[in-house]
CSV table of C-alpha atoms and ligand atoms in Angstrom, one decimal:
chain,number,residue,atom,x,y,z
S,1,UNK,CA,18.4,-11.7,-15.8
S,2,UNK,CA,15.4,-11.3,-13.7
S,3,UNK,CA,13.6,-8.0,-13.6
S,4,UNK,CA,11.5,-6.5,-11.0
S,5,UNK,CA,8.1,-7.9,-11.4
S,6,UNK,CA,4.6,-5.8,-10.4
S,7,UNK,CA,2.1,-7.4,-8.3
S,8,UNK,CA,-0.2,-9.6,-9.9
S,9,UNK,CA,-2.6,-7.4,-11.4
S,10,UNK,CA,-1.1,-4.4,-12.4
S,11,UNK,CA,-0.2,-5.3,-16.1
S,12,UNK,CA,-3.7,-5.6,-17.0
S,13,UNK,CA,-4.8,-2.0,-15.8
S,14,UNK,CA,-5.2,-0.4,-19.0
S,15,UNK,CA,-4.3,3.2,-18.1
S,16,UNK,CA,-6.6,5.8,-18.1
S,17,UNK,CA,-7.2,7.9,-21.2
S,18,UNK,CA,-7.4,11.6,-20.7
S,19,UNK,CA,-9.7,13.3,-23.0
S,20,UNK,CA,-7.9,14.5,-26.2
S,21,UNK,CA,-6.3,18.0,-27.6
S,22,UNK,CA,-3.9,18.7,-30.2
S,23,UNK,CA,-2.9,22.1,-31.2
S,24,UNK,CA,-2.1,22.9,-34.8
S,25,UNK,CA,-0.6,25.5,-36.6
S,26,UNK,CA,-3.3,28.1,-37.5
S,27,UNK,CA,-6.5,26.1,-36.4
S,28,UNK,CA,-8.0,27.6,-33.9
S,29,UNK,CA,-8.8,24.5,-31.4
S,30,UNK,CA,-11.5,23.7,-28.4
S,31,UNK,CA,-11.2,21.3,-25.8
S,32,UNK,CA,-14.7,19.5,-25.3
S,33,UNK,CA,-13.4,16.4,-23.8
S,34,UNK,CA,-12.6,16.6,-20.3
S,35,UNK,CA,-15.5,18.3,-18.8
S,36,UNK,CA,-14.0,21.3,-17.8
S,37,UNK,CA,-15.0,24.8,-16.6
S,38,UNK,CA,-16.8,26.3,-19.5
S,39,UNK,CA,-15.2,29.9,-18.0
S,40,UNK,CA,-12.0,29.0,-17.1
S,41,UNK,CA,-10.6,29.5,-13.2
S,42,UNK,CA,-12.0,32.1,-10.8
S,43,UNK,CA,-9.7,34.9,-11.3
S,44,UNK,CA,-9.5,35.5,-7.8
S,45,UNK,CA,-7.7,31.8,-7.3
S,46,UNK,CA,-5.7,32.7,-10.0
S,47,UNK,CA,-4.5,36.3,-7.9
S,48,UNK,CA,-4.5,34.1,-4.8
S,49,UNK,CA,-2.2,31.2,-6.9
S,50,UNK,CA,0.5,33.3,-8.3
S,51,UNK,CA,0.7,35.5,-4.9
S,52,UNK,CA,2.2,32.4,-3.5
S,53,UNK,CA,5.1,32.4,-5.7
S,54,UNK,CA,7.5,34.5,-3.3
S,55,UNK,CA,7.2,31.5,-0.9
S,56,UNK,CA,7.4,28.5,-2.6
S,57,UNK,CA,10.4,27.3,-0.6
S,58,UNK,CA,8.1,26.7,2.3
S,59,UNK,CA,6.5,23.6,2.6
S,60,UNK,CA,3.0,24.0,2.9
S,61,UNK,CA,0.8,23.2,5.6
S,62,UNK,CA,0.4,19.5,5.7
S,63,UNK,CA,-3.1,19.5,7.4
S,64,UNK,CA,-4.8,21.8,4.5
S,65,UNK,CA,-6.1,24.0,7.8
S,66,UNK,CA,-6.8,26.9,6.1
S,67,UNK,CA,-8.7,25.3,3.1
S,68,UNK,CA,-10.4,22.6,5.4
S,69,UNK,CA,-12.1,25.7,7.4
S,70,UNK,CA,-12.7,27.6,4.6
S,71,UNK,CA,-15.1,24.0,2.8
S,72,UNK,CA,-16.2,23.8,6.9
S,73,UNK,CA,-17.4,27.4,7.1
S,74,UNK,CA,-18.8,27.1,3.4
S,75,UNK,CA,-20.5,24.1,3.5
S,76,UNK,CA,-21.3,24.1,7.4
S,77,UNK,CA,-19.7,21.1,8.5
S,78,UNK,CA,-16.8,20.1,10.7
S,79,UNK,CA,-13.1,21.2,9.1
S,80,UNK,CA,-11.8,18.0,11.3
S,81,UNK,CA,-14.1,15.4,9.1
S,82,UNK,CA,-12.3,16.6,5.9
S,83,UNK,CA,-9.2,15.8,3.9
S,84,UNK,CA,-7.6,17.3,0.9
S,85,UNK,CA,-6.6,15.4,-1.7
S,86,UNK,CA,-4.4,16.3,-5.3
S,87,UNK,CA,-7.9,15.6,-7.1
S,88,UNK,CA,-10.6,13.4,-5.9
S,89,UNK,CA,-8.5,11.1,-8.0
S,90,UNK,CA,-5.9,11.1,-5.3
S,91,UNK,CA,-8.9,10.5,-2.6
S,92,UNK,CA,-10.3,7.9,-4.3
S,93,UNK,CA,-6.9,6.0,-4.8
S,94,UNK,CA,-6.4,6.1,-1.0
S,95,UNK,CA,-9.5,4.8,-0.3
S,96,UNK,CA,-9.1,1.9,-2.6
S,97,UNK,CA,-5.4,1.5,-0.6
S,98,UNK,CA,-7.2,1.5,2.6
S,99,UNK,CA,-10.2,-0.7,2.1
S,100,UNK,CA,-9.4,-2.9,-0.7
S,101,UNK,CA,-7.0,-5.8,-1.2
S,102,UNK,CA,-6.8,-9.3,-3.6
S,103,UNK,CA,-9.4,-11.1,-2.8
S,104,UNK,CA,-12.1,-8.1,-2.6
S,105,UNK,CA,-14.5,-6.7,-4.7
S,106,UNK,CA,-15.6,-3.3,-4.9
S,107,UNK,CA,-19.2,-2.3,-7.0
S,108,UNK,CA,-19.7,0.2,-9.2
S,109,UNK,CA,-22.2,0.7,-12.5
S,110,UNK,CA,-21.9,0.1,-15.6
S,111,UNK,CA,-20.9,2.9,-17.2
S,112,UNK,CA,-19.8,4.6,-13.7
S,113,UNK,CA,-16.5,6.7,-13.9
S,114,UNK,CA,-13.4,4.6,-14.5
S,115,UNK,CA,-11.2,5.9,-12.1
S,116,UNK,CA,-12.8,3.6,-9.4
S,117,UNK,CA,-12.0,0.3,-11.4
S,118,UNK,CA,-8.3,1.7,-12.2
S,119,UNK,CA,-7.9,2.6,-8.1
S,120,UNK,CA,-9.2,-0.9,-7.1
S,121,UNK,CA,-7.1,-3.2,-9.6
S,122,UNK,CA,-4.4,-0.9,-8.5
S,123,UNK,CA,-4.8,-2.8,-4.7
S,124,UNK,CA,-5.6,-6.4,-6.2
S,125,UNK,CA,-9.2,-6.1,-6.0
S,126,UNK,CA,-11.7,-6.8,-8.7
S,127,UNK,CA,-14.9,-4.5,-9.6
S,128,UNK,CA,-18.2,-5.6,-10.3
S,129,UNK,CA,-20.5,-3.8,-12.3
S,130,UNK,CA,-24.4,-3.1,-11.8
S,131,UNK,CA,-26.8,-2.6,-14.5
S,132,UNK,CA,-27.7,1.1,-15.0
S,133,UNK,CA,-31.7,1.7,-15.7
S,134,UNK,CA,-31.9,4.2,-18.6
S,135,UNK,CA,-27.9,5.1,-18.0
S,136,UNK,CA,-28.8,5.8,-14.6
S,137,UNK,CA,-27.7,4.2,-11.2
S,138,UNK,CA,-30.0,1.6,-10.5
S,139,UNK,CA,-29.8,1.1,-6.6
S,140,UNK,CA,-31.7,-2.4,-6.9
S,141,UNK,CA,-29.7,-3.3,-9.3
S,142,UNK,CA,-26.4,-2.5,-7.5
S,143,UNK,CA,-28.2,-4.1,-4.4
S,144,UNK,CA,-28.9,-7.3,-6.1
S,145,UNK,CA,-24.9,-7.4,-7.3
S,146,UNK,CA,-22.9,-7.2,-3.8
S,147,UNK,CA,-21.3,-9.7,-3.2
S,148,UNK,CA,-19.5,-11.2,0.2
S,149,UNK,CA,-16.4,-10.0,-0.5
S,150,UNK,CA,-17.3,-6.2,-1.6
S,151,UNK,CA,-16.2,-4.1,0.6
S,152,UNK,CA,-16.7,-0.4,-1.3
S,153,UNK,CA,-19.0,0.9,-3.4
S,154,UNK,CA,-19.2,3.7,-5.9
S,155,UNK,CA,-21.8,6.1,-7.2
S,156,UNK,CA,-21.2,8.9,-8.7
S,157,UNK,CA,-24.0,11.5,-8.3
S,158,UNK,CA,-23.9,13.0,-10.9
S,159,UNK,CA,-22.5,10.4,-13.1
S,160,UNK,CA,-19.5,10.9,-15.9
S,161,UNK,CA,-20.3,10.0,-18.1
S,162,UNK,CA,-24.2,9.7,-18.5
S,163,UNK,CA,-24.6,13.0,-16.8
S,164,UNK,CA,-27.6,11.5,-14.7
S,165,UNK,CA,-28.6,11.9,-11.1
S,166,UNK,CA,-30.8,9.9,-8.4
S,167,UNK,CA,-32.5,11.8,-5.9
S,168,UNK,CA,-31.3,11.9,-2.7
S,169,UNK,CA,-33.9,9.2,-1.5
S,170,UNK,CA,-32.5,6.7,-3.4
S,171,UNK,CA,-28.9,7.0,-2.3
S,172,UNK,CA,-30.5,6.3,1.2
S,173,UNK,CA,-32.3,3.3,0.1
S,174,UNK,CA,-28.8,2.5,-0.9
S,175,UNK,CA,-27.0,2.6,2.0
S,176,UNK,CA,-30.1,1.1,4.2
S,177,UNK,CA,-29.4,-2.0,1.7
S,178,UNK,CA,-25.8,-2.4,2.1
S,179,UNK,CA,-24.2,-4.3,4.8
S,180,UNK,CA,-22.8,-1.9,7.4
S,181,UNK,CA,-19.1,-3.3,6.9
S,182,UNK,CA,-19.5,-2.0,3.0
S,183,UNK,CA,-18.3,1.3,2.1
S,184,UNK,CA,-20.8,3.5,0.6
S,185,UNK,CA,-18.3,6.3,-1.5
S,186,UNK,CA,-20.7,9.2,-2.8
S,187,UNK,CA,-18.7,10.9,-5.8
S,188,UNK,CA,-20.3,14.4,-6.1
S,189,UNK,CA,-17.6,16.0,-8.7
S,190,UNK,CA,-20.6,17.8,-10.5
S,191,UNK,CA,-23.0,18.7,-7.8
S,192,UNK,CA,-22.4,22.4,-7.5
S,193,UNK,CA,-23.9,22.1,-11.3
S,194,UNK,CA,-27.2,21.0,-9.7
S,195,UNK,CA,-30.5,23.0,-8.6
S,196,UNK,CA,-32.5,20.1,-8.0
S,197,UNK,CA,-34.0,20.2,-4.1
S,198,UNK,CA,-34.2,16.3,-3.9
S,199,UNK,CA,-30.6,16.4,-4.6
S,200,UNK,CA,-27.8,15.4,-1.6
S,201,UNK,CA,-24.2,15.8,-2.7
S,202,UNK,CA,-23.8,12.9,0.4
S,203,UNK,CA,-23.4,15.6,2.7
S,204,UNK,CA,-26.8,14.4,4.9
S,205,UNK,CA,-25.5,11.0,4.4
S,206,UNK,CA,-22.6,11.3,6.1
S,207,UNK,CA,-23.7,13.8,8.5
S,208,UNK,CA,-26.1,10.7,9.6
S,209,UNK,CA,-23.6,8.3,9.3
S,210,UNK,CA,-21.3,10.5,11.9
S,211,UNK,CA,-24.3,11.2,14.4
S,212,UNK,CA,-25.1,7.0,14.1
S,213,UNK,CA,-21.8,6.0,14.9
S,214,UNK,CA,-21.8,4.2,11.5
S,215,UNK,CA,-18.4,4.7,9.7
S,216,UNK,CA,-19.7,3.7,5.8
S,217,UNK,CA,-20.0,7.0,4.2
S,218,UNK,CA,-17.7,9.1,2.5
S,219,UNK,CA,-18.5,12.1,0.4
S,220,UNK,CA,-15.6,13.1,-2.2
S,221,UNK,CA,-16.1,16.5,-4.5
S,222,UNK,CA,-13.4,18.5,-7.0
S,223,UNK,CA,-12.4,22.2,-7.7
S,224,UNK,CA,-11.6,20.9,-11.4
S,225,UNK,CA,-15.3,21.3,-12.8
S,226,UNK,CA,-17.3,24.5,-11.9
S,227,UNK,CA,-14.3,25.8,-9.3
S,228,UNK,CA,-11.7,25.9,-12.9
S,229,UNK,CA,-9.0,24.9,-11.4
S,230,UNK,CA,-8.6,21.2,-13.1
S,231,UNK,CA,-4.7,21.9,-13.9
S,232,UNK,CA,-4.1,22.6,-10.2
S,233,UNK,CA,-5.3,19.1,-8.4
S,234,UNK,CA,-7.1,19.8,-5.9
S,235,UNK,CA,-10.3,17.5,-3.9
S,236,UNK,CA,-11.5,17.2,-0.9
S,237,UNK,CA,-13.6,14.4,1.0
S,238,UNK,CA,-15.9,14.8,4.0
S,239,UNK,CA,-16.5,11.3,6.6
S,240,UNK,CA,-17.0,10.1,9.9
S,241,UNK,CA,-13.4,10.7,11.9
S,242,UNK,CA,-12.1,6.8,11.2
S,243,UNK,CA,-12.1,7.2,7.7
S,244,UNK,CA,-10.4,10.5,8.0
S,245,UNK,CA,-8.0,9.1,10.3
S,246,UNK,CA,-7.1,6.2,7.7
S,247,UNK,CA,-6.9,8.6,5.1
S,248,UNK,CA,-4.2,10.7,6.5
S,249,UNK,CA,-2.6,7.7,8.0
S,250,UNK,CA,-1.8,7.0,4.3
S,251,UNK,CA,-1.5,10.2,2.1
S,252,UNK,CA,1.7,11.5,1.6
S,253,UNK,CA,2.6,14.4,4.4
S,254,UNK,CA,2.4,17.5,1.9
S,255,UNK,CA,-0.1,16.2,-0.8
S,256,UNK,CA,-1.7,19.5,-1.3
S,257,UNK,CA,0.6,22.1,-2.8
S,258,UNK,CA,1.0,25.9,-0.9
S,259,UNK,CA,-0.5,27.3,-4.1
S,260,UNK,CA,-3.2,25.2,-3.9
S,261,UNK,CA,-4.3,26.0,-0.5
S,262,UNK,CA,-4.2,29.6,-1.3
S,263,UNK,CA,-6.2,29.3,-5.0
S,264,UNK,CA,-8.6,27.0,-2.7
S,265,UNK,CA,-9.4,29.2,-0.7
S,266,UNK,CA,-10.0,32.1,-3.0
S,267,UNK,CA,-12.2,30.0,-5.3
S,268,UNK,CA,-14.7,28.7,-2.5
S,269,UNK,CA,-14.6,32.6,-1.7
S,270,UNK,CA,-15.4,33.8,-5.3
S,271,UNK,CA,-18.7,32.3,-5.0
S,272,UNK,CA,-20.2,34.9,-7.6
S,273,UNK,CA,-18.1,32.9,-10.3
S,274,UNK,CA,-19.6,30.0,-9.3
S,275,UNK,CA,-23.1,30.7,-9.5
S,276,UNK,CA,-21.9,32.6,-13.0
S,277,UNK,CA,-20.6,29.4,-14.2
S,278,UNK,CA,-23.8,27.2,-12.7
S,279,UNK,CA,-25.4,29.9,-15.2
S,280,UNK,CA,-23.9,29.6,-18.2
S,281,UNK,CA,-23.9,26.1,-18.2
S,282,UNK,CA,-27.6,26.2,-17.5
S,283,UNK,CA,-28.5,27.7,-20.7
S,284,UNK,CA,-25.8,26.3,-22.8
S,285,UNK,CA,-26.8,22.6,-21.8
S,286,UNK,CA,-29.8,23.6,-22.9
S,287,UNK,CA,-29.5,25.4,-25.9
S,288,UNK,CA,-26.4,22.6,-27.1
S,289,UNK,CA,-29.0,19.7,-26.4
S,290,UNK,CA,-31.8,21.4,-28.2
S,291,UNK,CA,-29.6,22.3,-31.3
S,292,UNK,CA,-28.0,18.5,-31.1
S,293,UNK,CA,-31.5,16.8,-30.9
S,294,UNK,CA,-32.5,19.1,-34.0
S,295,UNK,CA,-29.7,17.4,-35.7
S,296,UNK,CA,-31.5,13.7,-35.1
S,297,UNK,CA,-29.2,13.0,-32.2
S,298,UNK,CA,-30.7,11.7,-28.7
S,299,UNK,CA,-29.3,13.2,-25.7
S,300,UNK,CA,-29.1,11.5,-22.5
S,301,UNK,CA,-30.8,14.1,-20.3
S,302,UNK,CA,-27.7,16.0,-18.4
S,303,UNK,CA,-27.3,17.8,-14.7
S,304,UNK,CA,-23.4,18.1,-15.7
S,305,UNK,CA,-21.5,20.2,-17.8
S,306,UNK,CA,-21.6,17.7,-20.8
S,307,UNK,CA,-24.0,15.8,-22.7
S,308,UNK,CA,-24.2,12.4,-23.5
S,309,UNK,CA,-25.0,12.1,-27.2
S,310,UNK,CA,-25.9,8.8,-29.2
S,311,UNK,CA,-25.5,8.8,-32.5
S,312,UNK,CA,-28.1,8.8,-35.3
S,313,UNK,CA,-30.1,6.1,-36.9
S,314,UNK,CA,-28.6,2.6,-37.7
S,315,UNK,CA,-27.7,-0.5,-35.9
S,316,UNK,CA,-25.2,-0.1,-32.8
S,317,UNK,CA,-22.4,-0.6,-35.6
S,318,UNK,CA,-23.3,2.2,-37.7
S,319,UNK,CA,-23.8,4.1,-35.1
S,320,UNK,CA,-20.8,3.4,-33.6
S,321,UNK,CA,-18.8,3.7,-36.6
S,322,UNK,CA,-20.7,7.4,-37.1
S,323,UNK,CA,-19.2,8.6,-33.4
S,324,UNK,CA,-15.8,7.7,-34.3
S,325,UNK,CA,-16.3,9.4,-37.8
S,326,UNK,CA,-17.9,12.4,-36.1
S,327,UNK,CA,-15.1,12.0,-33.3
S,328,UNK,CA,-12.5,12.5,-36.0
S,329,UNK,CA,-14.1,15.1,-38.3
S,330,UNK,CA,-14.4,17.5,-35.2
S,331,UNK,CA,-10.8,16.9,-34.1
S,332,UNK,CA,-9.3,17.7,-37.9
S,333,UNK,CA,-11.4,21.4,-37.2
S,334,UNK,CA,-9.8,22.0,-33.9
S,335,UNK,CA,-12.3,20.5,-31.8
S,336,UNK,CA,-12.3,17.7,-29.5
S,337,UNK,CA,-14.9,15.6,-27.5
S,338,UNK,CA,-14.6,12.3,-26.3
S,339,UNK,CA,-15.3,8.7,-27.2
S,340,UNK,CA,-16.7,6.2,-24.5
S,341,UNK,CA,-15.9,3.5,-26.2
S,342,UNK,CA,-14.2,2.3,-22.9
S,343,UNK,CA,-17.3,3.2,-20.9
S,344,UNK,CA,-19.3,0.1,-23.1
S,345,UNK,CA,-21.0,3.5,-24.8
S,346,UNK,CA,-19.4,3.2,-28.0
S,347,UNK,CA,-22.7,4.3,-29.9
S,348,UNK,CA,-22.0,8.0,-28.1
S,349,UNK,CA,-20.2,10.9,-27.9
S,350,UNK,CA,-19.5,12.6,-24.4
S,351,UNK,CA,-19.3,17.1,-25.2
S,352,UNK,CA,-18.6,19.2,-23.0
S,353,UNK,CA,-20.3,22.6,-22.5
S,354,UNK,CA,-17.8,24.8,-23.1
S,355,UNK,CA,-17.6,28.9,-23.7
S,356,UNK,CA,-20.5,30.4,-26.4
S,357,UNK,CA,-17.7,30.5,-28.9
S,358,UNK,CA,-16.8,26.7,-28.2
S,359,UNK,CA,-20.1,25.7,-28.6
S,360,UNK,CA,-20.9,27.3,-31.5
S,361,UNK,CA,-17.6,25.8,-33.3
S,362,UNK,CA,-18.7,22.5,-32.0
S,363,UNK,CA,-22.1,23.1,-33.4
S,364,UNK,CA,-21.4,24.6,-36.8
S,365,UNK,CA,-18.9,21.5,-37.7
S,366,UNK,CA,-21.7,19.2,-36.5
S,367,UNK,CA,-24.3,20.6,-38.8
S,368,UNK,CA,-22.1,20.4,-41.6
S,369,UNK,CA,-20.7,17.0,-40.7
S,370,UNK,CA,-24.5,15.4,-40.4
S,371,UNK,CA,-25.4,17.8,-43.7
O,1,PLP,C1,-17.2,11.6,-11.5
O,1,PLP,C2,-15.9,12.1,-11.4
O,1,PLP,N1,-15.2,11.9,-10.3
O,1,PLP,C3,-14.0,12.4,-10.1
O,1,PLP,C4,-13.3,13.0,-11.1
O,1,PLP,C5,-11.9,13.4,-10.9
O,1,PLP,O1,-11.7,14.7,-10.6
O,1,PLP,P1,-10.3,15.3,-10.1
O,1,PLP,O2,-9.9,16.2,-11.1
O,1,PLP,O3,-10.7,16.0,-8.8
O,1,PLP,O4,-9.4,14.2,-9.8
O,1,PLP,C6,-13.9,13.3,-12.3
O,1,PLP,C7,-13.2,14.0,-13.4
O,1,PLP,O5,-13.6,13.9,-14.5
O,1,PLP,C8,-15.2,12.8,-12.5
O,1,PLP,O6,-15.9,13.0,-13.6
């Protein structure tokens, strides 16, 4: 018998690995391995979330209207150059459907987020990889490695899982170096994390790119970092009108749930939770980073809500052998933080900043584990 066969391709995606937990019986456990909010949701999306309940019969509003003018009124642009995705994931994916097929490439850095690569093998495309400079994006670098066939590109600004950022300036040198027929996609999952005034989440990029009548630039941000609300899927991407129209040629009709909307809405609302959350992970980053470097650990310098931690002493073996170890001893005590092993980082450790309590079981096992 013959069995239905996947496109070439799709058998050598290895799947994405979501960062670890495991409960057990009376150990108290954190989850430091998925970058998420350090204070859980906004508890106004959560009022706003299970107020939907009575109508969950109806479908929702296929457009995302409501949410769409809500992220237009917030972050003063045009509700009709955004689309709503289940998680930037789900953006991401679609543009990879849209722009990329065998035969392409798409460009991303070395230790850039893996989603990208997943989304393009997923059409039949291959990725290419630039050489980061000091773990961050180097633009000449990623300049120097397009090739004739790359048709997208992909920098996340902040990165996951280096935590690093390039200033606005250099994103524009960027996309003044790419071919116009290349698009740029500017992943900004972590900027509401940032204070930095040479920082552009992409917004000014594509706000050019609309005036210019040049269709390269598309912006893609989450609610599952500072917003809290990781379990409920929900992203959103902002571009020049033919991208938008591509993208909603292709999404599925209802891809944002009812209770979604709502919580959407009520989380870009709650603002004072954000800037709460922007604050607390302001001083844990850098108390965690401090304590961690006391320890004999380097820390790639963070904008995120995690930290990038290489291990101590030793040739890349030992010191990969040490984050696996370290890996392990802080799962058996209930907490977890993730290997990037997969990321070519295997000397490292990626922690996220999580609540006081969090960190300071994180910390306390890592003192006695290095002790
Ligand atoms: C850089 C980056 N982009 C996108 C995502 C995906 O976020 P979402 O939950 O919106 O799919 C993540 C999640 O970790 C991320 O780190």
């Amino acid at each position: 018998m013959t069995a239905p066969t996947p496109r070439p391709g799709i058998l050598d995606i290895i799947a994405y690995a979501p960062g670890k937990v495991a409960v057990r019986d009376g150990v108290t456990t954190y989850k430091l391995s998925s970058n998420e909010s350090a204070l859980g949701p906004s508890p106004k999306a959560v009022a706003a979330f299970e107020a939907a309940g009575p109508d969950l019969h109806i479908y929702p509003d296929g457009s995302a209207r409501a949410l769409r003018e809500k992220l237009g009124d917030h972050n003063d642009i045009p509700a009709d150059h955004i689309v709503c995705g289940a998680g930037s994931d789900e953006l991401l994916q679609l543009i990879c459907k849209a722009y990329l097929g065998p035969g392409d490439t798409a460009l991303q850095t070395d230790h850039g987020f893996a989603v990208y690569h997943l989304a393009a093998m997923s059409c039949g495309a291959t990725m290419l990889y630039a050489p980061e400079k000091d773990h961050k994006t180097d633009v000449d670098a990623l300049l120097a490695a397009v090739e004739d066939s790359t048709k997208v590109v992909f920098v996340a600004n902040p990165n996951n899982p280096t935590g690093t950022v390039v200033p606005a300036s250099e994103l524009q040198r960027l996309r003044e170096g790419l071919r116009e027929d290349i698009l740029l996609v500017v992943d900004a999952a972590y900027s509401e994390y940032m204070d930095d005034p040479a920082y552009d989440d992409g917004r000014a990029m594509v706000q050019d790119a609309i005036a210019s009548g040049a269709d390269n630039v598309v912006m893609t941000r989450t609610f599952s970092k500072i917003y809290g609300l990781g379990g409920l899927r929900l992203g959103w991407a902002y571009a020049p009108a033919p991208i938008i129209d591509v993208m909603n040629r292709i999404r599925g009709p209802f891809n944002i749930s009812s209770a979604a909307i709502v919580a959407g809405v009520a989380a870009v609302e709650d603002q004072d939770f954000v800037v709460q959350n922007r604050e607390h992970n302001r001083q844990e980053l850098a108390r965690v980073g401090q304590r961690l470097g006391g320890l004999g650990f380097e820390i790639v310098p963070s904008t995120c809500n995690f930290l990038l931690v290489k291990m101590r002493g030793g040739d890349v073996e030992a010191r990969s052998t040490e984050a696996k170890k370290l890996c392990a001893y802080l799962a058996e005590r209930g907490v977890f933080v993730r290997e990037v092993a997969e990321y070519r980082l295997p000397e490292f450790l990626r922690i996220s900043i999580g609540s006081l309590e969090a960190n300071d079981a994180m910390l306390a096992i890592v003192e006695e584990f290095v002790s």
